[in-house]
Amino acid sequence: MNFGESDAERGLRAEVREVLRTPPVRGALDELARAMAAGEREPDVRPLYRAIAAHRLFAASWPEEYGGRGVSHLEAAAVIEELVRGGMPDMLQVLSVQIVGLFLLEAGSPAQKARYLPALASGEMFATVLYTEPEVGSDLASLRATAVRDGEGYRLSGTKVFGLKSGMSDIGLCAVRTGTGTTKYEGISLFLVDLHADGVTRGNIASLADEQYDRVELDGVWVGADTLLGAEGEGWSLLTRCLAIERTGLDYSLKAARWYDATLSGLTAGTADDALLEEAGRYGAAVDAARLLAWNSISQLGRGPLDPTSAAIAKYHTSETAQQVAYWAALVHGHGYGLRGLAPGKAAVLEAGYREGPGLTLSAGTSEMMLELVASSFDRPDVIGGAGDGSRV
Amino acid sequence: MDLASDPVLERIAGTVRDGLSAAAAGPDGSATLAALADLDGFAFAASMELGGFDLGLSCGVTIAVELGRRALPDVYTGGMLVADALPEAGDEAPGADVAAAVVAGKQVVVAAGLDRATAGDAAPAEPSPGGWRLPEVLTVDDVHPDAAVCAAFRAGDGEVLLAVLPATLWRPLARPAFPWSGHAPSPAAVAPGEIASGQVIGSLGAGRPLTDPAGLLARHRVRQAGYLLGLGLGAHALAVAHAAGRRQFDRYVLDNQAVAFPLAKAKIDLEAARLLVYRAAWLADAGEPFAREAAEALAWTAEVTLRTVRTSVQAHGARGLTVAAPVHRFFEVVRAAATRLGPPGALWRESALRRLAEDHTAVAERQS
């Protein structure tokens, strides 16, 4: 274990800070700040992303041929940490690069990688996921959207809900049913759907957080066979393999840290009583642990597939901690976050955090599902090949 | 930051675990002392000047984890506190003979008084012609009949000092904590008495939080956190094994979410504890500041392990309360271990004050 920074990580962080000071990036950040101050709930982050992507920092871990720098997952995580600390909203980057992009790198054909990855890395194209549906919830294998053969391609029909950023995205990684089998896990396939195609209708579902949930209707949308990811009907195994990628917890750990720092910025040793100090210490350690658990997951990524149990542990702790910190901040700073003279910018961060918090323990797998995954890894004599409960150090 | 598991520490953990497997559970640490001494375990993390291998605090933590994993008496951490205080002491230095005996595996030391002295509410020792007069009773864990005591006390000027006192100074209390079981060390008392200046081996500094100039307190906290982490891991493993094999209502107990989920949550909390503990140890070994991280590792691990042991006992049902179930030992041991260096609340307050100071320093640096 090495809890320090490598020279490469340190160098990349310094470079990111430089990039954040360049006029195009600074200008885009200032525009975002203006829009948020004006009360826009989802300002367009794409100009900012493109300015950052011009430095090949948007998907730094991807191979150079796909628009990245070929740096390690750990170094790429350092880049993301520094960008988010510098003010970059991360949701669309997480969707486009950390989820759909990594999925493509893992499971895409050479032609699909060549077609989509450079465009995603440069900010020319953005992506989202279209997984769940009304009445499906977390039980993804119950999905009802279909794809039926039509000439050289397929026609997709169905309704996808609770995704994010569909309005700013160009493609959607979409799970649909292409057949049936002896179990509901068979016959699921994954497609990359052009969200500008005929038959696609994108809308929002009024929701608590600044990031509004989406509703995407697919009405006989034609896609070519070359948009099928993996083999037809074998999408479930791909999904289970790649879902862990969503659960490193890095994005949640950064939210937890941002909200904790904003909360603490309104406190001083002189104004905090013993009870408040105790909470500040306890939440501080939880936030630190969130970062460590996220980096523990990322450390695994470079060595092979991410262990689903480690990912579930990271996802559970990071999202629960971020949510708890957001709630705690509301109690500490009182009505309108005005009890302790918090700066308006920090109050706005905490206000948005309070409304975003509930979604964190639902997205990318609910906390209950994470507990189920962790419990299923316990070493059990009645399960052949039980995962064991080792003693890593 | 690459948090992949460390193969060297894994090998050390495996070696220590195998070596300790023969040590009998129970309050008498003689067998544990002998098993650890056979491995040269007391030398692993001690300085070369003391005859050790200088493998660092991370190694010391690993040994403490393995002791806790079987709820064995803590014959280790008190001695390492002395070894830390006297890393380069010559033969003539006060306590040097004790430090050498510790590293050789021939002397157990138990720490005392750190809970009161670090909280700042300990009565100050009165100066006497030869040194100080200890004003109050200190309690220690009675883990070995010949254990020396490393006592922390507050001198008149507020400085907290460490002194090594001989075994003859302490005595068992009249009433053991768990008289029916006999599996956990009972508390013993160090009677008020004279401390000679020649018995003082180091300083934890003054103020609140203590300045701890040599990092002695912080290092001791990290090892204690390691022992607690081991207690949590050990109790959890017992609970999983029991619940996975016990059938009720025609299914395994572990198949009930009401049982499995608290154990899953405990595993998550313990994994966070593992990273917090080893981060503090790594920072110490790298020569980086680690006082806040040490306090947080201990506070987190104390709270998590108490909860985990409670959950683990519950998962055993009524048989977990009997001396026939090994999990009962963890219940007995964890109470003293969780607060031996002060209650978690005090540690959290210390951590918050350090965080606020760091935060305001960072703001000042940005503004300049």
mmCIF file of N, CA, C and O in Angstrom, chain A residues 1-4 9 74 260 264 267 269 274 277-278 280-282 284-286 288-289 291-293 295-296 299 303 313 316-317 368 371-372 374-375 378-382 389 391-393, chain B residues 1-6 9-10 17 69 236 240 244 252 254-255 257 260-261 263-265 267-268 271-272 274-276 278-279 282 292 296 300 303 345 348-349 351-353 355-356 359-360:
data_model
loop_
_atom_site.group_PDB
_atom_site.id
_atom_site.type_symbol
_atom_site.label_atom_id
_atom_site.label_comp_id
_atom_site.label_asym_id
_atom_site.label_seq_id
_atom_site.Cartn_x
_atom_site.Cartn_y
_atom_site.Cartn_z
ATOM 1 N N MET A 1 0.842 -1.197 0.000
ATOM 2 C CA MET A 1 0.000 0.000 0.000
ATOM 3 C C MET A 1 0.877 1.246 0.000
ATOM 4 O O MET A 1 1.848 1.315 0.750
ATOM 5 N N ASN A 2 0.522 2.166 -0.830
ATOM 6 C CA ASN A 2 1.259 3.429 -0.887
ATOM 7 C C ASN A 2 0.228 4.563 -0.831
ATOM 8 O O ASN A 2 -0.521 4.784 -1.785
ATOM 9 N N PHE A 3 0.186 5.244 0.299
ATOM 10 C CA PHE A 3 -0.805 6.305 0.486
ATOM 11 C C PHE A 3 -0.288 7.654 -0.009
ATOM 12 O O PHE A 3 -0.960 8.672 0.156
ATOM 13 N N GLY A 4 0.894 7.660 -0.601
ATOM 14 C CA GLY A 4 1.449 8.912 -1.110
ATOM 15 C C GLY A 4 1.154 9.078 -2.592
ATOM 16 O O GLY A 4 0.574 8.206 -3.238
ATOM 17 N N GLU A 9 1.412 11.388 -10.719
ATOM 18 C CA GLU A 9 0.159 11.962 -10.215
ATOM 19 C C GLU A 9 0.355 13.434 -9.854
ATOM 20 O O GLU A 9 -0.478 14.293 -10.174
ATOM 21 N N LEU A 74 -5.049 5.162 -11.879
ATOM 22 C CA LEU A 74 -4.752 5.987 -10.693
ATOM 23 C C LEU A 74 -4.419 7.417 -11.107
ATOM 24 O O LEU A 74 -4.880 8.382 -10.491
ATOM 25 N N TYR A 260 -18.506 18.467 2.733
ATOM 26 C CA TYR A 260 -17.903 18.557 4.071
ATOM 27 C C TYR A 260 -17.077 19.838 4.188
ATOM 28 O O TYR A 260 -17.183 20.571 5.182
ATOM 29 N N LEU A 264 -17.612 22.897 6.821
ATOM 30 C CA LEU A 264 -16.576 23.295 7.775
ATOM 31 C C LEU A 264 -16.167 24.754 7.585
ATOM 32 O O LEU A 264 -15.723 25.402 8.534
ATOM 33 N N LEU A 267 -17.402 27.166 10.122
ATOM 34 C CA LEU A 267 -17.180 26.894 11.547
ATOM 35 C C LEU A 267 -15.815 27.402 11.986
ATOM 36 O O LEU A 267 -14.878 27.445 11.199
ATOM 37 N N ALA A 269 -13.209 27.122 15.744
ATOM 38 C CA ALA A 269 -13.088 26.447 17.029
ATOM 39 C C ALA A 269 -13.859 27.209 18.099
ATOM 40 O O ALA A 269 -14.374 26.622 19.053
ATOM 41 N N ASP A 274 -18.784 21.411 21.920
ATOM 42 C CA ASP A 274 -18.152 20.086 21.937
ATOM 43 C C ASP A 274 -18.918 19.074 21.086
ATOM 44 O O ASP A 274 -18.325 18.239 20.404
ATOM 45 N N LEU A 277 -18.156 19.722 17.470
ATOM 46 C CA LEU A 277 -16.786 19.304 17.156
ATOM 47 C C LEU A 277 -16.711 17.791 16.992
ATOM 48 O O LEU A 277 -16.031 17.275 16.091
ATOM 49 N N GLU A 278 -17.420 17.081 17.865
ATOM 50 C CA GLU A 278 -17.404 15.621 17.794
ATOM 51 C C GLU A 278 -17.938 15.146 16.436
ATOM 52 O O GLU A 278 -17.360 14.264 15.799
ATOM 53 N N ALA A 280 -18.017 16.924 13.690
ATOM 54 C CA ALA A 280 -17.102 17.368 12.630
ATOM 55 C C ALA A 280 -15.939 16.398 12.487
ATOM 56 O O ALA A 280 -15.498 16.096 11.366
ATOM 57 N N GLY A 281 -15.452 15.900 13.599
ATOM 58 C CA GLY A 281 -14.374 14.916 13.540
ATOM 59 C C GLY A 281 -14.841 13.616 12.915
ATOM 60 O O GLY A 281 -14.184 13.052 12.031
ATOM 61 N N ARG A 282 -15.981 13.144 13.369
ATOM 62 C CA ARG A 282 -16.491 11.848 12.901
ATOM 63 C C ARG A 282 -16.797 11.886 11.391
ATOM 64 O O ARG A 282 -16.415 10.989 10.644
ATOM 65 N N GLY A 284 -15.560 13.970 9.251
ATOM 66 C CA GLY A 284 -14.294 14.177 8.539
ATOM 67 C C GLY A 284 -13.597 12.860 8.248
ATOM 68 O O GLY A 284 -13.102 12.621 7.141
ATOM 69 N N ALA A 285 -13.573 11.991 9.253
ATOM 70 C CA ALA A 285 -12.935 10.678 9.056
ATOM 71 C C ALA A 285 -13.730 9.850 8.049
ATOM 72 O O ALA A 285 -13.143 9.121 7.228
ATOM 73 N N ALA A 286 -15.051 9.948 8.102
ATOM 74 C CA ALA A 286 -15.872 9.191 7.142
ATOM 75 C C ALA A 286 -15.596 9.658 5.710
ATOM 76 O O ALA A 286 -15.544 8.849 4.777
ATOM 77 N N ASP A 288 -12.767 11.050 4.659
ATOM 78 C CA ASP A 288 -11.434 10.534 4.306
ATOM 79 C C ASP A 288 -11.511 9.065 3.919
ATOM 80 O O ASP A 288 -10.884 8.623 2.949
ATOM 81 N N ALA A 289 -12.280 8.301 4.696
ATOM 82 C CA ALA A 289 -12.410 6.869 4.401
ATOM 83 C C ALA A 289 -13.072 6.668 3.041
ATOM 84 O O ALA A 289 -12.729 5.719 2.318
ATOM 85 N N ARG A 291 -12.735 8.547 0.409
ATOM 86 C CA ARG A 291 -11.698 8.721 -0.623
ATOM 87 C C ARG A 291 -10.794 7.480 -0.683
ATOM 88 O O ARG A 291 -10.441 7.008 -1.762
ATOM 89 N N LEU A 292 -10.424 6.972 0.478
ATOM 90 C CA LEU A 292 -9.531 5.814 0.494
ATOM 91 C C LEU A 292 -10.207 4.588 -0.127
ATOM 92 O O LEU A 292 -9.577 3.825 -0.864
ATOM 93 N N LEU A 293 -11.481 4.392 0.159
ATOM 94 C CA LEU A 293 -12.184 3.240 -0.420
ATOM 95 C C LEU A 293 -12.312 3.378 -1.933
ATOM 96 O O LEU A 293 -12.196 2.396 -2.676
ATOM 97 N N TRP A 295 -10.214 5.003 -3.907
ATOM 98 C CA TRP A 295 -8.877 4.760 -4.472
ATOM 99 C C TRP A 295 -8.478 3.295 -4.334
ATOM 100 O O TRP A 295 -7.694 2.779 -5.138
ATOM 101 N N ASN A 296 -9.009 2.638 -3.342
ATOM 102 C CA ASN A 296 -8.770 1.202 -3.214
ATOM 103 C C ASN A 296 -9.379 0.472 -4.415
ATOM 104 O O ASN A 296 -8.768 -0.446 -4.979
ATOM 105 N N SER A 299 -7.338 1.324 -7.515
ATOM 106 C CA SER A 299 -6.058 0.598 -7.503
ATOM 107 C C SER A 299 -6.209 -0.785 -8.116
ATOM 108 O O SER A 299 -5.277 -1.325 -8.716
ATOM 109 N N ARG A 303 -5.169 -3.628 -12.400
ATOM 110 C CA ARG A 303 -4.606 -4.980 -12.264
ATOM 111 C C ARG A 303 -5.537 -6.058 -12.798
ATOM 112 O O ARG A 303 -5.239 -7.235 -12.706
ATOM 113 N N ILE A 313 -18.557 -2.172 -1.600
ATOM 114 C CA ILE A 313 -18.149 -1.536 -0.339
ATOM 115 C C ILE A 313 -17.876 -0.051 -0.580
ATOM 116 O O ILE A 313 -18.326 0.814 0.176
ATOM 117 N N TYR A 316 -21.194 1.844 -1.453
ATOM 118 C CA TYR A 316 -22.064 2.020 -0.280
ATOM 119 C C TYR A 316 -21.515 3.135 0.612
ATOM 120 O O TYR A 316 -22.225 4.089 0.942
ATOM 121 N N HIS A 317 -20.271 3.012 0.989
ATOM 122 C CA HIS A 317 -19.732 3.965 1.968
ATOM 123 C C HIS A 317 -19.657 5.380 1.394
ATOM 124 O O HIS A 317 -20.008 6.349 2.084
ATOM 125 N N GLU A 368 -29.156 -0.895 -0.586
ATOM 126 C CA GLU A 368 -29.617 -2.231 -0.198
ATOM 127 C C GLU A 368 -28.986 -3.302 -1.093
ATOM 128 O O GLU A 368 -28.602 -4.378 -0.626
ATOM 129 N N LEU A 371 -25.419 -3.853 0.002
ATOM 130 C CA LEU A 371 -25.332 -4.723 1.182
ATOM 131 C C LEU A 371 -25.548 -6.181 0.784
ATOM 132 O O LEU A 371 -24.882 -7.088 1.301
ATOM 133 N N GLU A 372 -26.458 -6.376 -0.145
ATOM 134 C CA GLU A 372 -26.717 -7.739 -0.630
ATOM 135 C C GLU A 372 -25.455 -8.310 -1.281
ATOM 136 O O GLU A 372 -25.090 -9.472 -1.050
ATOM 137 N N VAL A 374 -22.329 -7.402 -0.735
ATOM 138 C CA VAL A 374 -21.294 -7.637 0.284
ATOM 139 C C VAL A 374 -21.624 -8.906 1.064
ATOM 140 O O VAL A 374 -20.751 -9.756 1.299
ATOM 141 N N ALA A 375 -22.891 -9.046 1.446
ATOM 142 C CA ALA A 375 -23.274 -10.233 2.224
ATOM 143 C C ALA A 375 -23.085 -11.507 1.404
ATOM 144 O O ALA A 375 -22.710 -12.554 1.948
ATOM 145 N N PHE A 378 -19.653 -13.322 1.682
ATOM 146 C CA PHE A 378 -19.176 -13.950 2.916
ATOM 147 C C PHE A 378 -18.821 -15.411 2.657
ATOM 148 O O PHE A 378 -19.512 -16.102 1.910
ATOM 149 N N ASP A 379 -17.783 -15.829 3.292
ATOM 150 C CA ASP A 379 -17.344 -17.210 3.160
ATOM 151 C C ASP A 379 -18.381 -18.126 3.793
ATOM 152 O O ASP A 379 -18.651 -18.044 4.985
ATOM 153 N N ARG A 380 -18.982 -18.978 2.973
ATOM 154 C CA ARG A 380 -20.057 -19.819 3.491
ATOM 155 C C ARG A 380 -19.773 -21.274 3.143
ATOM 156 O O ARG A 380 -19.507 -21.593 1.994
ATOM 157 N N PRO A 381 -19.844 -22.132 4.117
ATOM 158 C CA PRO A 381 -19.573 -23.538 3.831
ATOM 159 C C PRO A 381 -20.581 -24.145 2.874
ATOM 160 O O PRO A 381 -20.295 -25.136 2.205
ATOM 161 N N ASP A 382 -21.786 -23.546 2.787
ATOM 162 C CA ASP A 382 -22.809 -24.133 1.925
ATOM 163 C C ASP A 382 -22.722 -23.630 0.492
ATOM 164 O O ASP A 382 -23.492 -24.034 -0.363
ATOM 165 N N ASP A 389 -13.276 -14.560 3.529
ATOM 166 C CA ASP A 389 -13.266 -13.299 4.268
ATOM 167 C C ASP A 389 -11.830 -13.051 4.709
ATOM 168 O O ASP A 389 -11.490 -13.169 5.860
ATOM 169 N N SER A 391 -7.818 -11.462 4.917
ATOM 170 C CA SER A 391 -7.252 -10.473 5.833
ATOM 171 C C SER A 391 -6.197 -9.678 5.102
ATOM 172 O O SER A 391 -5.030 -9.750 5.400
ATOM 173 N N ARG A 392 -6.624 -8.919 4.104
ATOM 174 C CA ARG A 392 -5.672 -8.138 3.333
ATOM 175 C C ARG A 392 -5.064 -7.050 4.186
ATOM 176 O O ARG A 392 -5.714 -6.505 5.056
ATOM 177 N N VAL A 393 -3.823 -6.767 3.941
ATOM 178 C CA VAL A 393 -3.180 -5.656 4.636
ATOM 179 C C VAL A 393 -2.370 -4.843 3.631
ATOM 180 O O VAL A 393 -2.067 -5.320 2.561
ATOM 181 N N MET B 1 -1.490 7.395 -5.252
ATOM 182 C CA MET B 1 -1.947 6.549 -4.152
ATOM 183 C C MET B 1 -2.361 5.192 -4.724
ATOM 184 O O MET B 1 -3.335 5.095 -5.452
ATOM 185 N N ASP B 2 -1.576 4.180 -4.420
ATOM 186 C CA ASP B 2 -1.883 2.831 -4.907
ATOM 187 C C ASP B 2 -2.113 1.940 -3.699
ATOM 188 O O ASP B 2 -1.180 1.625 -2.954
ATOM 189 N N LEU B 3 -3.360 1.541 -3.495
ATOM 190 C CA LEU B 3 -3.714 0.857 -2.249
ATOM 191 C C LEU B 3 -3.782 -0.655 -2.415
ATOM 192 O O LEU B 3 -4.444 -1.336 -1.618
ATOM 193 N N ALA B 4 -3.119 -1.159 -3.429
ATOM 194 C CA ALA B 4 -3.068 -2.619 -3.570
ATOM 195 C C ALA B 4 -2.419 -3.219 -2.332
ATOM 196 O O ALA B 4 -1.527 -2.632 -1.725
ATOM 197 N N SER B 5 -2.897 -4.391 -1.975
ATOM 198 C CA SER B 5 -2.426 -5.060 -0.766
ATOM 199 C C SER B 5 -0.909 -5.256 -0.802
ATOM 200 O O SER B 5 -0.329 -5.536 -1.847
ATOM 201 N N ASP B 6 -0.263 -5.089 0.348
ATOM 202 C CA ASP B 6 1.189 -5.138 0.435
ATOM 203 C C ASP B 6 1.636 -6.585 0.690
ATOM 204 O O ASP B 6 1.348 -7.145 1.746
ATOM 205 N N LEU B 9 3.663 -7.175 4.006
ATOM 206 C CA LEU B 9 2.840 -7.153 5.212
ATOM 207 C C LEU B 9 1.930 -8.388 5.271
ATOM 208 O O LEU B 9 1.673 -8.919 6.353
ATOM 209 N N GLU B 10 1.482 -8.830 4.128
ATOM 210 C CA GLU B 10 0.646 -10.045 4.115
ATOM 211 C C GLU B 10 1.436 -11.240 4.621
ATOM 212 O O GLU B 10 0.921 -12.072 5.373
ATOM 213 N N ARG B 17 0.170 -14.841 12.413
ATOM 214 C CA ARG B 17 -1.076 -15.573 12.670
ATOM 215 C C ARG B 17 -0.779 -17.049 12.943
ATOM 216 O O ARG B 17 -1.300 -17.637 13.882
ATOM 217 N N ARG B 69 -7.245 -10.254 16.453
ATOM 218 C CA ARG B 69 -8.078 -11.161 15.658
ATOM 219 C C ARG B 69 -8.514 -12.382 16.474
ATOM 220 O O ARG B 69 -9.568 -12.951 16.239
ATOM 221 N N HIS B 236 -16.256 -10.567 13.733
ATOM 222 C CA HIS B 236 -17.067 -10.632 12.515
ATOM 223 C C HIS B 236 -16.944 -11.995 11.850
ATOM 224 O O HIS B 236 -17.948 -12.592 11.423
ATOM 225 N N VAL B 240 -20.047 -14.574 11.046
ATOM 226 C CA VAL B 240 -20.377 -15.071 9.703
ATOM 227 C C VAL B 240 -20.356 -16.600 9.697
ATOM 228 O O VAL B 240 -21.263 -17.254 9.160
ATOM 229 N N ALA B 244 -23.675 -18.698 8.968
ATOM 230 C CA ALA B 244 -23.688 -19.465 7.713
ATOM 231 C C ALA B 244 -23.932 -20.951 7.957
ATOM 232 O O ALA B 244 -24.309 -21.678 7.032
ATOM 233 N N TYR B 252 -30.638 -21.153 6.445
ATOM 234 C CA TYR B 252 -29.488 -20.669 7.192
ATOM 235 C C TYR B 252 -29.783 -19.281 7.751
ATOM 236 O O TYR B 252 -30.427 -18.454 7.083
ATOM 237 N N LEU B 254 -27.889 -16.852 8.028
ATOM 238 C CA LEU B 254 -27.294 -15.801 7.190
ATOM 239 C C LEU B 254 -28.139 -15.496 5.958
ATOM 240 O O LEU B 254 -27.929 -14.485 5.289
ATOM 241 N N ASP B 255 -29.103 -16.344 5.644
ATOM 242 C CA ASP B 255 -29.979 -16.067 4.506
ATOM 243 C C ASP B 255 -31.034 -15.017 4.829
ATOM 244 O O ASP B 255 -31.775 -14.592 3.938
ATOM 245 N N GLN B 257 -31.976 -11.282 5.582
ATOM 246 C CA GLN B 257 -31.351 -9.960 5.416
ATOM 247 C C GLN B 257 -31.198 -9.234 6.750
ATOM 248 O O GLN B 257 -30.262 -8.452 6.929
ATOM 249 N N ALA B 260 -27.948 -10.656 7.737
ATOM 250 C CA ALA B 260 -26.843 -10.454 6.785
ATOM 251 C C ALA B 260 -26.480 -8.982 6.620
ATOM 252 O O ALA B 260 -25.299 -8.635 6.500
ATOM 253 N N PHE B 261 -27.476 -8.109 6.595
ATOM 254 C CA PHE B 261 -27.171 -6.698 6.316
ATOM 255 C C PHE B 261 -26.359 -6.016 7.420
ATOM 256 O O PHE B 261 -25.412 -5.292 7.116
ATOM 257 N N LEU B 263 -24.252 -7.423 9.269
ATOM 258 C CA LEU B 263 -22.896 -7.973 9.124
ATOM 259 C C LEU B 263 -22.208 -7.389 7.894
ATOM 260 O O LEU B 263 -20.990 -7.164 7.904
ATOM 261 N N ALA B 264 -22.968 -7.138 6.828
ATOM 262 C CA ALA B 264 -22.391 -6.493 5.635
ATOM 263 C C ALA B 264 -21.961 -5.062 5.959
ATOM 264 O O ALA B 264 -20.884 -4.613 5.563
ATOM 265 N N LYS B 265 -22.807 -4.361 6.703
ATOM 266 C CA LYS B 265 -22.452 -2.982 7.092
ATOM 267 C C LYS B 265 -21.199 -2.991 7.963
ATOM 268 O O LYS B 265 -20.326 -2.123 7.806
ATOM 269 N N LYS B 267 -18.824 -5.141 7.841
ATOM 270 C CA LYS B 267 -17.660 -5.410 6.975
ATOM 271 C C LYS B 267 -17.207 -4.137 6.260
ATOM 272 O O LYS B 267 -16.010 -3.877 6.129
ATOM 273 N N ILE B 268 -18.174 -3.344 5.802
ATOM 274 C CA ILE B 268 -17.843 -2.077 5.134
ATOM 275 C C ILE B 268 -17.116 -1.145 6.106
ATOM 276 O O ILE B 268 -16.096 -0.539 5.773
ATOM 277 N N GLU B 271 -13.616 -2.325 6.692
ATOM 278 C CA GLU B 271 -12.737 -2.064 5.547
ATOM 279 C C GLU B 271 -12.281 -0.592 5.568
ATOM 280 O O GLU B 271 -11.124 -0.286 5.287
ATOM 281 N N ALA B 272 -13.208 0.291 5.903
ATOM 282 C CA ALA B 272 -12.820 1.699 6.067
ATOM 283 C C ALA B 272 -11.810 1.838 7.195
ATOM 284 O O ALA B 272 -10.823 2.582 7.078
ATOM 285 N N ARG B 274 -9.682 -0.402 8.217
ATOM 286 C CA ARG B 274 -8.381 -0.938 7.759
ATOM 287 C C ARG B 274 -7.594 0.136 7.004
ATOM 288 O O ARG B 274 -6.395 0.336 7.258
ATOM 289 N N LEU B 275 -8.278 0.851 6.118
ATOM 290 C CA LEU B 275 -7.580 1.867 5.329
ATOM 291 C C LEU B 275 -7.167 3.053 6.186
ATOM 292 O O LEU B 275 -6.087 3.617 6.004
ATOM 293 N N LEU B 276 -8.021 3.464 7.123
ATOM 294 C CA LEU B 276 -7.668 4.594 7.988
ATOM 295 C C LEU B 276 -6.465 4.236 8.880
ATOM 296 O O LEU B 276 -5.568 5.062 9.097
ATOM 297 N N TYR B 278 -4.091 1.864 8.342
ATOM 298 C CA TYR B 278 -2.839 1.707 7.589
ATOM 299 C C TYR B 278 -2.387 3.019 6.947
ATOM 300 O O TYR B 278 -1.199 3.216 6.720
ATOM 301 N N ARG B 279 -3.322 3.930 6.688
ATOM 302 C CA ARG B 279 -2.888 5.244 6.197
ATOM 303 C C ARG B 279 -2.080 5.964 7.277
ATOM 304 O O ARG B 279 -1.002 6.517 6.999
ATOM 305 N N TRP B 282 1.252 4.374 7.522
ATOM 306 C CA TRP B 282 2.094 4.676 6.354
ATOM 307 C C TRP B 282 2.658 6.098 6.453
ATOM 308 O O TRP B 282 3.838 6.337 6.172
ATOM 309 N N ARG B 292 -3.417 13.840 13.361
ATOM 310 C CA ARG B 292 -4.864 13.804 13.183
ATOM 311 C C ARG B 292 -5.302 12.441 12.668
ATOM 312 O O ARG B 292 -6.289 11.865 13.151
ATOM 313 N N GLU B 296 -7.989 9.851 14.432
ATOM 314 C CA GLU B 296 -9.201 9.425 13.722
ATOM 315 C C GLU B 296 -9.223 7.913 13.507
ATOM 316 O O GLU B 296 -10.292 7.283 13.597
ATOM 317 N N TRP B 300 -12.366 5.975 15.044
ATOM 318 C CA TRP B 300 -13.221 5.238 14.099
ATOM 319 C C TRP B 300 -13.233 3.748 14.451
ATOM 320 O O TRP B 300 -14.279 3.103 14.519
ATOM 321 N N GLU B 303 -15.158 2.830 17.709
ATOM 322 C CA GLU B 303 -16.619 2.834 17.570
ATOM 323 C C GLU B 303 -17.104 1.682 16.683
ATOM 324 O O GLU B 303 -18.088 1.000 16.996
ATOM 325 N N GLY B 345 -15.147 10.119 21.800
ATOM 326 C CA GLY B 345 -15.638 11.492 21.714
ATOM 327 C C GLY B 345 -14.519 12.509 21.861
ATOM 328 O O GLY B 345 -14.464 13.517 21.149
ATOM 329 N N TRP B 348 -12.507 12.551 18.706
ATOM 330 C CA TRP B 348 -13.175 13.268 17.611
ATOM 331 C C TRP B 348 -13.047 14.770 17.788
ATOM 332 O O TRP B 348 -12.858 15.515 16.827
ATOM 333 N N ARG B 349 -13.183 15.235 19.018
ATOM 334 C CA ARG B 349 -13.059 16.689 19.247
ATOM 335 C C ARG B 349 -11.646 17.156 18.902
ATOM 336 O O ARG B 349 -11.458 18.210 18.287
ATOM 337 N N SER B 351 -9.675 15.763 16.764
ATOM 338 C CA SER B 351 -9.539 15.718 15.298
ATOM 339 C C SER B 351 -10.182 16.939 14.643
ATOM 340 O O SER B 351 -9.636 17.531 13.710
ATOM 341 N N ALA B 352 -11.362 17.328 15.151
ATOM 342 C CA ALA B 352 -12.049 18.479 14.555
ATOM 343 C C ALA B 352 -11.242 19.756 14.752
ATOM 344 O O ALA B 352 -11.144 20.585 13.838
ATOM 345 N N LEU B 353 -10.668 19.921 15.922
ATOM 346 C CA LEU B 353 -9.853 21.121 16.157
ATOM 347 C C LEU B 353 -8.663 21.150 15.204
ATOM 348 O O LEU B 353 -8.294 22.198 14.671
ATOM 349 N N ARG B 355 -8.601 19.723 12.252
ATOM 350 C CA ARG B 355 -9.121 19.984 10.906
ATOM 351 C C ARG B 355 -9.427 21.471 10.716
ATOM 352 O O ARG B 355 -9.141 22.041 9.664
ATOM 353 N N LEU B 356 -10.040 22.071 11.719
ATOM 354 C CA LEU B 356 -10.363 23.498 11.600
ATOM 355 C C LEU B 356 -9.090 24.323 11.484
ATOM 356 O O LEU B 356 -9.027 25.276 10.702
ATOM 357 N N ASP B 359 -7.832 23.840 7.978
ATOM 358 C CA ASP B 359 -8.684 24.529 7.022
ATOM 359 C C ASP B 359 -8.366 26.009 6.995
ATOM 360 O O ASP B 359 -8.217 26.610 5.934
ATOM 361 N N HIS B 360 -8.220 26.591 8.171
ATOM 362 C CA HIS B 360 -7.975 28.022 8.214
ATOM 363 C C HIS B 360 -6.559 28.359 7.768
ATOM 364 O O HIS B 360 -6.313 29.411 7.197
#
